Amino acid sequence: MFEDYHVCPYTGLRSFTEEESIYFKGRDEHIKEATAQLERNKFLMVTGASGDGKSSLVYAGIIPNARAGFLRSKYSNWQVIDFRPERSPYKNLCKALSSGLNIPNITTIEAELSHGFSALVDLYKNSSRHYDEHSDILKKMSPEGRQVQKREGANLIILVDQFEEFFTNPENYANGVTSRESNLVINLLLETARISMEENFPIYTVFTMRSDFIGQCTAFRGLPEFIGYSQFFVPRLNRSQLSDVIEEPAILNGNSISKRLVERLIHDIVEGVDQLPILQHALNQIWVAAESGQKQMDLIHYAMVGGLSPTELEDRDRQEYEKWFEALPEYTKSTFSAPSLQNVLDAHATNLYEQAADYYLEKTSKTISKKEAKKIVQSIFKCLTKIDQSRAVRNRMTLREIHEIMENHSIAFETLKAIINIFREPGNTLIRPFINEGEASGTLNENDVLDITHESLIRNWELLKIWAKEEYDHFMTYLDFYQQVERWEQNNRSRGFLLPIGPLTYFEKWYETLNPGAHWVKRYLKQSDKETDTKATEIIANCEDFLDQSASKHRIARAVIKIGGRKIAAVLSILVLLALSSFVFVETYNKRNDVILGKLQNEIQPVLTNPSVSLDPKSLYLVCAERNRAGSMVGTLEAINNLPDQILLASTVGIIVVGNDIHNKIYLADTAANYAIEKALKVDIQTQDKKALLTGMVQLSDMLDYHQHYYPSKTLEKDIENVHGVMAKLIIEILKDDSR
């Protein structure tokens, strides 16, 4: 299923490399213009829309042009020092300089550059890459030694690729403020560019950046002026240039592509972002479908990758296609339902997602369920995307960080590594770092940074758009939830700030679905915060405590609503009581005879005082009776002649009324609440069964909190305070009794 990959002239989603410059077509004039501008100004900011080929223009255009002598400078040799800012731009610059200037001690470079200003130029001057024929050291060398030193001399191209990472990573830029490290790097590079221009020094500085980040560049002093001085905006390709992009790489690779396929691909390119990566990816997949270019790439192969409807094929090709299609698994067939150029990427990614379990078995000889493999893939891509200003973008993360977030779901580290590799294979390259040609295992280290190759995958893979939205929804729910946790914390964890039953049920379900751990929370903390591990652990502990205490507050109300294991008995009891009640209420209405209701109340009294009958039917009877004759509930409660039972039953009535859509709920709730409060505040603790009384008081406290949430009032707030005072005294008395 997963065959060895052969050389393909189309790169897919990734940028062209310097070695692939022979296949980089359609940009000859643009390369010439950009090279001349860089030669003239020693600085170049290459900008353009996402997917317009900025990195490819530099790596496969400007740099090969310089090496070929089209960028005239002091030396014939060129040394490229390239890096991406990522999360640590200063360290990444130092690593790149260490390799490019043959200075193995990175600590030395870090110390030198920390001085700022001309430190980078001085570092170059003191390296083997700089040949100064007037230096005293060279004068003392032999002619042979000077020749060796001269051959090592090289012009420098310092390339900062994906410059927007200075703004997309919170370590570099937060709340409109740049980090100290970012400022140091930018100041060094701009000062180097200034010195190179003024002294005609052979150092050339190139940035590549998405044009929609130009506004943020004002955060760096001096950078907007440099951009205004030397910016090259990568133009969109015209029809002729697009034809070169499609045709020429195939010809140079010894492959063949039909004219009608070229025309159809150009026709199918839509306006907007992602034109080139979508096209390159489709060509890559077409080449694979054409047996790695052994057959002429044609419309049938475009249909085989989900880009063209088979109804548009010639009869012979359609018959061949239909025979091929019948042998496909059902999940693959489903990806061909809406063929288009953009669908090629969606179909490819979805098939890899579906094949993850089979890939894992093939590579490890171990089995994993399809459901588990899919779950891992979803988690990986949720980690590697984030919502920034209402749009999904890439989110770089180390393998260790991804695994830590997934720990709550018991995913083994080795399993995670093996599953990721299907998206890193040479023929796929949807996640970087890629598996190199001939590399058997594609081994990842825990500190390797994973990244989605291009944001076009996020915009065109339907499943990934859904996952990114789910993760964003989880984050927004977390913000809402934690705001309430913080309010509870700020008010000394008062019961009055616990969740009401409706929001509690919602947040419990959300928490159970997400099962967030400290590392998930840490992802959303500001990276500049110190001791984020400790803070995230504390947040999770507070969240779980908040949920537990909120659930404890409503345990009786939930029992009333759900009834539980006694549901059948309760329903039967209610039906019997309602049947009796209905008969009497009709007779009462017709005869205006209150004596009958009184008789029923006497008959029902043994049921209300029977401890084996649950509170649910008792309370519902009281509600029905009160609705038919105002004041009957108080009379019935008084007849019970047991204070703890009176308080317990009245409190349960109050909870049922407020928690359900019952007519006249305010009147009924107030009646139950006032009765229970009056009894509780006048109680003589010493004459009661204290533990039974405490049970009733706890229920009363729950009812009052519930009532206060829906119908808040200062009076009720004072009543709650008084009831809590009685409960405190009662608890003290119980403890005294138990200690005797």
XYZ file of C-alpha atoms in Angstrom:
740
model
C 0.000 0.000 0.000
C 2.807 2.416 0.897
C 5.354 1.973 -1.901
C 8.774 3.521 -2.204
C 8.670 7.068 -3.501
C 10.554 8.133 -6.662
C 11.752 11.541 -7.828
C 8.851 13.799 -8.745
C 9.251 17.163 -10.517
C 6.332 18.614 -8.539
C 6.888 19.462 -4.876
C 3.327 19.345 -3.581
C 2.603 21.664 -0.654
C 6.210 22.265 0.311
C 8.494 24.949 -1.135
C 11.083 24.265 -3.809
C 14.624 23.732 -2.557
C 17.820 25.003 -4.149
C 18.489 21.506 -5.518
C 15.079 21.546 -7.236
C 15.612 24.895 -8.962
C 15.649 23.159 -12.350
C 11.940 22.430 -11.881
C 11.052 25.925 -10.640
C 9.438 27.494 -13.690
C 7.298 30.485 -14.606
C 9.248 33.033 -12.558
C 12.259 33.889 -14.757
C 11.467 37.606 -15.013
C 10.580 37.861 -11.334
C 13.825 36.149 -10.302
C 15.800 38.561 -12.488
C 14.059 41.626 -11.015
C 14.418 40.465 -7.405
C 18.096 39.563 -7.896
C 18.889 42.990 -9.358
C 17.081 44.716 -6.489
C 18.995 42.691 -3.887
C 22.318 43.414 -5.607
C 21.541 47.123 -5.616
C 20.200 47.501 -2.058
C 21.854 44.639 -0.104
C 18.419 44.157 1.524
C 15.187 42.645 0.205
C 11.796 42.080 1.819
C 9.977 39.509 -0.342
C 6.233 39.749 0.286
C 3.130 38.220 -1.230
C -0.087 36.416 -0.419
C -0.096 33.006 1.213
C 0.818 30.385 -1.377
C 2.333 32.766 -3.915
C 5.750 31.076 -3.742
C 7.858 33.547 -1.748
C 10.175 30.921 -0.240
C 10.499 29.082 -3.561
C 11.414 32.352 -5.304
C 14.352 32.809 -2.925
C 15.536 29.204 -2.517
C 15.035 28.042 -6.107
C 15.454 31.420 -7.824
C 17.582 34.127 -6.183
C 20.112 31.836 -4.486
C 20.858 29.696 -7.598
C 21.056 32.950 -9.585
C 23.659 34.289 -7.157
C 25.731 31.108 -7.352
C 25.580 31.259 -11.154
C 27.127 34.740 -11.089
C 24.015 36.809 -11.839
C 24.339 38.570 -8.487
C 27.700 40.311 -8.750
C 29.678 40.636 -5.536
C 33.193 40.474 -4.032
C 33.640 36.702 -4.045
C 32.651 33.952 -6.440
C 31.535 31.760 -3.517
C 28.240 32.181 -1.703
C 27.327 31.091 1.799
C 23.633 30.981 2.692
C 22.745 31.445 6.357
C 19.038 30.740 6.578
C 16.698 30.253 9.519
C 13.079 30.621 10.571
C 12.232 32.689 13.672
C 9.963 30.005 15.188
C 9.776 30.408 18.970
C 13.459 31.261 19.527
C 14.682 33.599 16.772
C 17.921 34.491 18.569
C 18.993 30.891 19.149
C 18.006 29.947 15.600
C 20.087 32.811 14.179
C 23.072 31.737 16.266
C 22.764 28.107 15.126
C 22.615 29.196 11.483
C 25.687 31.436 11.899
C 27.600 28.658 13.641
C 27.114 26.386 10.658
C 27.556 29.035 7.960
C 30.663 30.717 9.427
C 32.360 27.512 10.608
C 32.260 28.593 14.263
C 31.383 25.443 16.228
C 31.000 27.143 19.616
C 27.451 28.550 19.618
C 27.973 30.032 23.074
C 30.695 32.276 21.625
C 28.328 33.481 18.901
C 25.543 34.184 21.409
C 27.942 36.199 23.573
C 29.242 38.216 20.617
C 25.835 38.995 19.151
C 24.440 40.065 22.518
C 26.427 43.327 22.096
C 24.197 44.257 19.150
C 25.037 46.981 16.597
C 27.789 45.727 14.236
C 28.349 42.443 16.124
C 27.169 40.258 13.225
C 29.422 42.065 10.734
C 32.378 41.742 13.148
C 31.659 38.026 13.510
C 31.820 37.640 9.734
C 35.022 39.684 9.489
C 36.725 37.404 12.014
C 35.568 34.191 10.329
C 37.173 32.132 7.569
C 34.461 33.340 5.176
C 36.020 36.796 5.036
C 39.239 37.312 3.088
C 41.036 40.568 3.887
C 44.214 40.749 1.820
C 45.434 43.715 3.891
C 45.232 41.932 7.251
C 48.451 41.329 9.196
C 47.605 37.651 9.629
C 47.398 37.045 5.871
C 50.621 38.937 5.230
C 52.450 36.472 7.448
C 51.015 33.445 5.595
C 52.710 31.580 2.806
C 51.383 32.087 -0.756
C 49.791 28.645 -0.595
C 48.114 29.497 2.718
C 46.769 32.767 1.315
C 45.307 30.904 -1.673
C 43.551 28.437 0.626
C 42.166 31.295 2.700
C 41.038 33.117 -0.436
C 39.148 30.062 -1.701
C 37.206 29.934 1.576
C 36.090 33.552 1.248
C 32.380 33.896 0.496
C 29.629 36.435 0.178
C 26.815 35.959 2.701
C 23.090 35.730 2.128
C 21.276 35.930 5.448
C 17.778 34.644 4.829
C 14.959 34.942 7.375
C 12.225 32.716 5.957
C 8.628 32.989 7.220
C 9.325 36.359 8.854
C 5.693 36.519 10.027
C 6.626 34.041 12.779
C 7.959 37.069 14.658
C 4.271 37.967 15.030
C 2.449 34.621 15.123
C 4.360 33.165 18.088
C 3.465 34.721 21.471
C 7.065 34.237 22.658
C 8.081 36.874 20.084
C 5.083 39.190 20.038
C 2.270 39.579 22.557
C -0.364 42.295 22.979
C 1.289 44.452 20.339
C 4.699 44.363 22.068
C 7.772 42.612 20.656
C 10.018 40.522 22.902
C 13.537 41.570 23.870
C 14.967 38.644 21.903
C 13.034 39.576 18.753
C 14.183 43.190 18.989
C 17.797 42.073 19.339
C 17.596 39.898 16.216
C 15.896 42.569 14.084
C 18.296 45.285 15.235
C 21.280 43.061 14.383
C 19.948 42.280 10.904
C 18.958 45.852 10.059
C 22.283 47.209 11.312
C 24.083 44.574 9.230
C 22.083 45.625 6.152
C 22.871 49.304 6.823
C 26.626 48.659 7.162
C 26.617 46.492 4.025
C 24.992 49.281 2.022
C 27.198 52.061 3.352
C 30.514 50.139 3.125
C 29.602 47.989 0.112
C 30.164 44.894 2.218
C 29.301 41.442 0.703
C 26.437 40.619 3.098
C 22.903 40.432 1.683
C 19.840 40.285 3.921
C 16.579 38.743 2.681
C 13.254 38.397 4.504
C 10.204 36.491 3.206
C 6.876 37.492 4.724
C 3.168 37.256 4.009
C 1.951 40.678 2.910
C -0.926 40.732 5.427
C 1.650 41.157 8.219
C 3.179 44.368 6.883
C 1.118 46.436 9.331
C 2.645 44.685 12.348
C 6.170 45.562 11.154
C 5.759 49.002 12.712
C 6.413 47.249 16.051
C 10.121 47.076 15.088
C 11.886 50.417 14.942
C 13.453 51.076 11.544
C 11.909 48.063 9.798
C 9.118 49.940 7.929
C 11.761 52.257 6.427
C 13.756 49.278 5.136
C 10.608 47.712 3.673
C 9.757 50.973 1.912
C 13.325 51.152 0.612
C 13.498 47.609 -0.817
C 10.364 45.481 -1.049
C 9.596 42.948 -3.765
C 5.974 41.861 -4.013
C 5.671 38.463 -5.705
C 3.239 38.894 -8.631
C 0.511 36.414 -9.561
C 1.363 34.204 -12.547
C -0.350 34.800 -15.873
C -1.700 32.057 -18.145
C 1.559 31.575 -20.053
C 3.582 31.358 -16.838
C 1.142 28.852 -15.347
C 1.561 26.725 -18.459
C 5.334 26.739 -17.874
C 4.815 25.738 -14.227
C 2.769 22.709 -15.325
C 4.529 21.555 -18.516
C 8.240 22.235 -18.231
C 9.030 20.210 -15.069
C 7.501 17.110 -16.688
C 9.530 17.598 -19.875
C 12.763 18.171 -17.930
C 12.069 15.018 -15.886
C 11.548 12.899 -19.020
C 7.807 12.631 -18.391
C 4.902 13.573 -20.620
C 1.767 15.593 -19.932
C -1.135 16.095 -22.344
C -2.058 19.565 -23.597
C -5.695 19.038 -22.646
C -4.704 18.341 -19.015
C -2.583 21.510 -18.959
C -5.495 23.548 -20.260
C -7.959 21.967 -17.845
C -5.729 22.622 -14.813
C -5.297 26.268 -15.779
C -9.058 26.528 -16.272
C -9.735 25.012 -12.819
C -7.464 27.399 -10.909
C -9.690 29.746 -8.911
C -8.924 33.278 -7.797
C -7.726 33.836 -4.239
C -5.047 32.344 -2.027
C -3.437 28.912 -2.367
C -3.320 28.830 -6.179
C 0.210 27.475 -6.494
C 0.297 25.002 -3.571
C -3.066 23.557 -4.658
C -1.812 23.235 -8.247
C 1.550 21.745 -7.221
C -0.155 19.230 -4.945
C -2.579 18.177 -7.689
C 0.304 17.743 -10.154
C 2.207 15.693 -7.588
C -0.783 13.357 -7.131
C -1.451 13.149 -10.884
C 2.196 12.154 -11.411
C 1.789 9.368 -8.833
C -1.482 8.203 -10.440
C 0.304 8.050 -13.818
C 2.551 5.339 -12.349
C 5.210 7.799 -11.193
C 5.231 9.537 -14.554
C 5.728 6.352 -16.562
C 2.460 7.035 -18.389
C 1.498 10.289 -20.013
C -0.263 12.403 -17.409
C -3.778 12.941 -18.706
C -7.366 13.726 -17.702
C -7.997 10.178 -16.484
C -5.282 10.599 -13.858
C -6.783 13.934 -12.846
C -10.077 12.092 -12.316
C -8.278 9.353 -10.334
C -7.135 11.886 -7.734
C -10.565 13.474 -7.302
C -10.133 16.522 -9.532
C -12.381 15.707 -12.473
C -15.769 14.046 -12.897
C -15.556 10.762 -14.880
C -18.494 11.959 -16.983
C -16.077 14.371 -18.673
C -13.751 11.575 -19.832
C -13.774 9.950 -23.251
C -15.589 6.604 -23.437
C -12.442 4.464 -23.334
C -10.968 6.410 -20.428
C -14.286 6.369 -18.566
C -14.523 2.571 -18.837
C -10.986 2.203 -17.516
C -11.768 4.651 -14.720
C -14.977 2.868 -13.684
C -13.192 -0.484 -13.502
C -10.490 1.107 -11.354
C -13.041 2.919 -9.189
C -15.014 -0.257 -8.349
C -11.968 -1.760 -6.626
C -11.566 1.201 -4.254
C -12.565 1.020 -0.570
C -15.773 2.841 0.312
C -14.031 5.611 2.251
C -11.981 6.476 -0.851
C -15.030 6.471 -3.096
C -16.705 9.002 -0.811
C -13.899 11.516 -1.431
C -14.794 11.693 -5.152
C -18.307 13.056 -4.613
C -17.406 16.681 -5.452
C -14.430 16.637 -7.852
C -12.406 19.841 -8.244
C -8.814 21.030 -8.183
C -9.165 21.876 -4.480
C -10.734 18.475 -3.772
C -7.493 16.697 -4.734
C -5.879 17.894 -1.514
C -8.983 17.142 0.561
C -9.244 13.619 -0.899
C -5.553 12.878 -0.352
C -5.551 14.030 3.276
C -8.800 12.170 4.044
C -7.421 8.937 2.580
C -4.288 9.216 4.729
C -6.541 9.753 7.742
C -8.517 6.623 6.884
C -5.349 4.591 6.236
C -3.583 5.513 9.491
C -4.378 2.214 11.240
C -3.169 0.126 8.252
C -0.010 2.233 8.006
C 0.672 1.675 11.711
C 0.300 -2.100 11.267
C 2.608 -2.117 8.250
C 5.338 -0.078 9.943
C 5.224 -1.583 13.457
C 3.591 -5.026 12.996
C 1.236 -3.981 15.777
C -2.497 -3.477 15.564
C -4.506 -0.443 16.480
C -8.216 0.128 15.952
C -9.276 2.495 13.191
C -11.178 4.529 15.772
C -8.082 4.949 17.964
C -5.840 5.810 14.995
C -8.321 8.443 13.802
C -8.553 9.870 17.299
C -4.760 10.289 17.386
C -4.731 12.000 13.970
C -7.447 14.402 15.077
C -5.529 15.255 18.247
C -2.307 15.849 16.290
C -3.921 18.290 13.869
C -5.865 20.056 16.617
C -2.522 20.716 18.299
C -0.975 21.941 15.049
C -3.717 24.493 14.320
C -5.084 27.463 16.188
C -7.616 30.218 15.565
C -5.998 33.625 15.099
C -8.303 36.590 14.489
C -11.178 34.269 13.488
C -9.103 32.235 11.013
C -7.385 28.877 11.413
C -3.590 29.067 11.116
C -0.609 26.812 11.751
C 0.554 26.249 15.307
C 4.051 24.785 15.633
C 4.488 22.351 18.505
C 7.138 19.874 19.661
C 6.365 16.173 19.647
C 6.702 16.160 23.432
C 4.155 18.976 23.813
C 1.653 17.150 21.603
C 2.084 13.971 23.613
C 1.678 15.812 26.912
C -1.646 17.251 25.725
C -2.757 13.744 24.705
C -1.622 12.072 27.953
C -5.104 12.388 29.443
C -6.322 10.118 26.651
C -3.672 7.444 27.380
C -1.876 7.631 24.021
C 1.525 5.917 24.077
C 4.445 8.058 22.915
C 5.706 5.469 20.403
C 2.212 5.034 18.951
C 1.929 8.781 18.444
C 5.280 8.912 16.615
C 4.363 6.025 14.318
C 0.971 7.467 13.372
C 2.400 10.921 12.567
C 4.775 9.460 9.986
C 2.073 8.733 7.422
C 1.772 12.496 6.927
C 5.577 12.895 6.667
C 6.256 10.322 3.951
C 7.990 11.647 0.798
C 4.815 11.233 -1.268
C 2.665 13.032 1.294
C 4.643 15.792 3.049
C 1.677 17.314 4.881
C 3.593 17.643 8.165
C 7.202 18.742 8.501
C 9.920 17.684 9.226
C 9.577 15.323 6.289
C 10.956 11.796 6.043
C 13.909 11.984 3.671
C 14.204 9.783 0.620
C 15.561 6.380 1.677
C 15.063 7.047 5.390
C 13.474 3.871 6.743
C 12.049 4.876 10.097
C 11.535 8.607 9.919
C 12.613 8.825 13.546
C 11.408 11.823 15.529
C 12.901 13.141 18.741
C 10.676 14.512 21.470
C 12.004 18.051 20.954
C 11.489 18.037 17.175
C 9.089 20.799 16.185
C 6.157 19.636 14.064
C 4.413 21.975 11.667
C 1.748 21.740 8.980
C 3.551 22.222 5.674
C 1.264 24.912 4.330
C -1.879 26.662 5.545
C -3.600 25.680 2.307
C -4.117 22.286 3.961
C -6.096 23.974 6.760
C -8.217 25.892 4.280
C -8.918 22.974 1.933
C -9.159 19.847 4.104
C -12.764 19.800 5.268
C -12.116 17.517 8.234
C -9.316 19.735 9.498
C -11.561 22.799 9.304
C -14.074 20.952 11.483
C -11.404 19.895 14.003
C -9.981 23.399 14.185
C -13.478 24.762 14.835
C -14.069 22.133 17.546
C -10.822 23.064 19.273
C -11.705 26.743 19.078
C -15.155 26.044 20.554
C -13.511 24.097 23.386
C -11.224 27.039 24.056
C -14.077 29.565 24.084
C -16.082 27.335 26.455
C -13.009 27.066 28.667
C -12.728 30.872 28.830
C -16.392 31.125 29.843
C -16.058 28.340 32.401
C -12.827 29.593 33.944
C -14.244 33.090 34.282
C -16.864 31.620 36.615
C -14.207 29.612 38.459
C -12.219 32.796 39.042
C -15.333 34.619 40.291
C -15.914 31.791 42.763
C -12.269 31.972 43.886
C -12.394 35.745 44.307
C -15.449 35.410 46.567
C -13.827 32.967 48.996
C -15.407 29.961 47.280
C -18.868 30.978 48.425
C -21.692 28.534 47.676
C -23.630 31.415 46.180
C -21.143 31.533 43.287
C -21.365 27.846 42.378
C -22.997 26.857 39.095
C -26.780 26.549 38.828
C -27.994 23.155 37.665
C -28.414 24.040 33.963
C -24.903 25.463 33.350
C -23.479 22.741 35.614
C -24.857 20.003 33.366
C -23.495 21.773 30.277
C -19.989 22.272 31.676
C -19.821 18.737 33.095
C -20.566 17.312 29.653
C -17.985 19.622 28.053
C -15.341 18.678 30.629
C -16.007 14.959 30.191
C -15.788 15.238 26.385
C -12.576 17.266 26.342
C -10.935 15.760 29.438
C -8.429 18.631 29.598
C -5.171 18.263 31.461
C -2.673 20.797 32.723
C -0.759 20.673 29.435
C -3.880 21.538 27.422
C -4.427 24.560 29.663
C -0.739 25.471 29.406
C -1.108 25.697 25.631
C -3.439 28.666 26.104
C -1.453 30.452 28.786
C 0.777 33.292 27.658
C 4.116 31.729 26.909
C 5.893 34.604 28.588
C 4.312 33.738 31.936
C 6.710 32.157 34.413
C 6.042 28.796 36.033
C 3.297 27.962 33.541
C 3.377 24.274 34.545
C 2.496 25.113 38.142
C -0.143 27.613 37.086
C -1.796 25.170 34.662
C -1.886 22.418 37.307
C -3.479 24.838 39.770
C -6.100 25.873 37.202
C -7.115 22.258 36.528
C -7.370 21.544 40.279
C -9.585 24.620 40.802
C -11.797 23.692 37.833
C -12.369 20.163 39.093
C -13.044 21.372 42.646
C -15.516 23.930 41.317
C -17.388 21.261 39.348
C -17.410 18.841 42.304
C -18.773 21.407 44.739
C -21.367 22.646 42.239
C -22.528 19.058 41.696
C -22.664 18.457 45.457
C -24.859 21.505 45.884
C -27.449 20.098 43.488
C -27.326 16.411 44.351
C -30.867 16.373 45.815
C -32.345 18.513 43.049
C -30.872 16.122 40.481
C -32.323 13.178 42.319
C -35.741 14.848 42.200
C -35.459 15.604 38.488
C -34.051 12.244 37.460
C -35.788 10.170 40.227
C -33.295 7.367 39.673
C -33.897 3.737 40.599
C -37.228 4.484 42.320
C -38.731 5.952 39.186
C -41.399 3.287 38.654
C -42.551 3.321 42.271
C -42.655 7.091 42.299
C -44.654 7.295 39.078
C -47.187 4.755 40.376
C -47.537 6.646 43.631
C -48.041 9.905 41.782
C -50.664 8.378 39.495
C -52.635 6.999 42.472
C -52.476 10.292 44.301
C -53.428 12.305 41.232
C -56.360 9.987 40.522
C -57.689 10.465 44.042
C -57.030 14.169 43.874
C -58.779 14.598 40.525
C -61.948 12.906 41.790
C -62.121 15.030 44.887
C -61.247 18.252 43.059
C -64.091 17.717 40.593
C -66.539 16.992 43.416
C -65.287 20.027 45.281
C -65.731 22.238 42.276
C -69.245 20.956 41.672
C -70.490 20.849 45.274
C -68.295 23.585 46.755
C -67.617 21.160 49.614
C -64.277 21.698 51.371
C -65.058 18.786 53.681
C -64.123 16.285 50.952
C -60.673 17.848 50.500
C -60.168 17.766 54.206
C -61.121 14.076 54.243
C -58.595 13.348 51.477
C -55.918 15.225 53.398
C -56.568 13.030 56.428
C -56.380 9.893 54.279
C -53.145 10.951 52.607
C -51.472 11.867 55.912
C -50.120 8.336 56.623
C -48.487 8.333 53.190
C -46.794 11.692 53.822
C -45.367 10.528 57.150
C -44.304 7.086 55.864
C -40.455 7.079 55.634
C -40.507 4.278 53.016
C -42.263 6.572 50.512
C -39.795 8.821 48.684
C -39.939 12.604 48.782
C -40.833 12.883 45.077
C -44.497 11.753 45.137
C -45.089 13.476 48.485
C -43.837 16.803 47.142
C -45.735 16.522 43.874
C -48.954 15.830 45.818
C -48.421 18.991 47.858
C -47.901 21.010 44.682
C -51.104 19.649 43.108
C -53.096 20.206 46.300
C -51.856 23.789 46.702
C -52.776 24.650 43.128
C -56.330 23.467 43.717
C -56.775 25.046 47.114
C -54.433 27.778 48.279
C -53.215 27.175 51.804
C -53.647 23.400 51.775
C -49.886 22.793 51.588
C -49.214 24.557 54.888
C -52.067 22.693 56.561
C -50.810 19.357 55.307
C -47.255 20.124 56.452
C -48.496 21.151 59.903
C -50.345 17.841 60.221
C -47.107 15.885 59.768
C -46.105 16.939 63.296
C -42.380 16.238 62.730
C -40.241 19.341 62.310
C -37.328 17.779 60.360
C -39.804 16.139 57.953
C -41.725 19.401 57.582
C -38.569 21.332 56.625
C -37.318 18.554 54.327
C -40.631 18.216 52.481
C -41.220 21.975 52.112
C -37.656 22.430 50.767
C -38.158 19.659 48.209
C -41.371 21.322 47.030
C -39.442 24.577 46.527
C -36.774 22.838 44.425
C -39.334 21.059 42.230
C -41.297 24.234 41.585
C -38.321 26.440 40.658
C -36.606 23.728 38.621
C -39.638 22.912 36.468
C -42.089 24.826 34.325
C -44.958 24.917 36.839
C -47.744 27.480 36.692
C -47.631 30.078 39.473
C -44.122 28.919 40.347
C -43.171 32.134 42.178
C -46.175 31.941 44.508
C -45.691 28.205 45.167
C -41.946 28.566 45.704
C -42.374 31.504 48.070
C -44.982 29.599 50.080
C -42.707 26.576 50.495
C -39.640 28.719 51.198
C -41.344 30.974 53.763
C -42.804 28.006 55.617
C -39.458 26.185 55.809
C -37.557 29.351 56.792
C -40.016 30.164 59.578
C -39.748 26.650 61.006
C -35.963 26.623 60.734
C -35.393 29.963 62.442
C -37.728 29.166 65.386
C -36.497 25.638 65.985
C -35.399 24.509 69.438
C -32.403 22.382 68.565
C -32.298 20.559 71.890
C -35.791 19.088 71.468
C -35.217 17.620 67.979
C -33.511 14.659 66.341
C -30.449 16.730 65.454
C -29.155 14.583 62.580
C -32.579 14.314 60.975
C -32.992 18.056 61.423
C -29.588 18.689 59.783
C -30.680 16.651 56.747
C -33.737 18.887 56.397
C -31.640 22.032 56.879
C -29.174 20.991 54.154
C -32.082 20.488 51.760
C -33.447 23.884 52.799
C -30.073 25.525 52.105
C -29.989 23.963 48.621
C -33.527 25.144 47.939
C -32.779 28.711 49.043
C -29.605 28.891 46.916
C -31.582 27.595 43.964
C -34.394 30.084 44.591
C -31.951 32.974 45.011
C -30.320 32.173 41.655
C -33.605 32.446 39.741
C -35.391 35.077 41.890
C -32.677 36.999 43.771
C -33.673 39.360 46.573
C -32.009 41.037 49.539
C -34.590 39.491 51.895
C -33.826 35.988 50.732
C -30.100 36.689 50.968
C -30.580 37.593 54.651
C -32.706 34.482 55.215
C -29.968 32.300 53.735
C -27.437 33.858 56.095
C -29.713 33.187 59.101
C -30.380 29.582 58.064
C -26.634 28.974 57.710
C -26.223 30.321 61.252
C -28.732 27.799 62.599
C -26.975 25.018 60.675
C -23.643 25.987 62.221
C -25.110 25.765 65.731
C -26.719 22.437 64.878
C -23.438 20.974 63.640
C -21.669 22.092 66.819
C -24.327 20.381 68.944
C -24.046 17.167 66.919
C -20.262 17.167 67.350
C -20.679 17.682 71.091
C -23.112 14.759 71.305
C -20.789 12.497 69.322
C -17.830 13.357 71.558
C -19.631 12.341 74.742
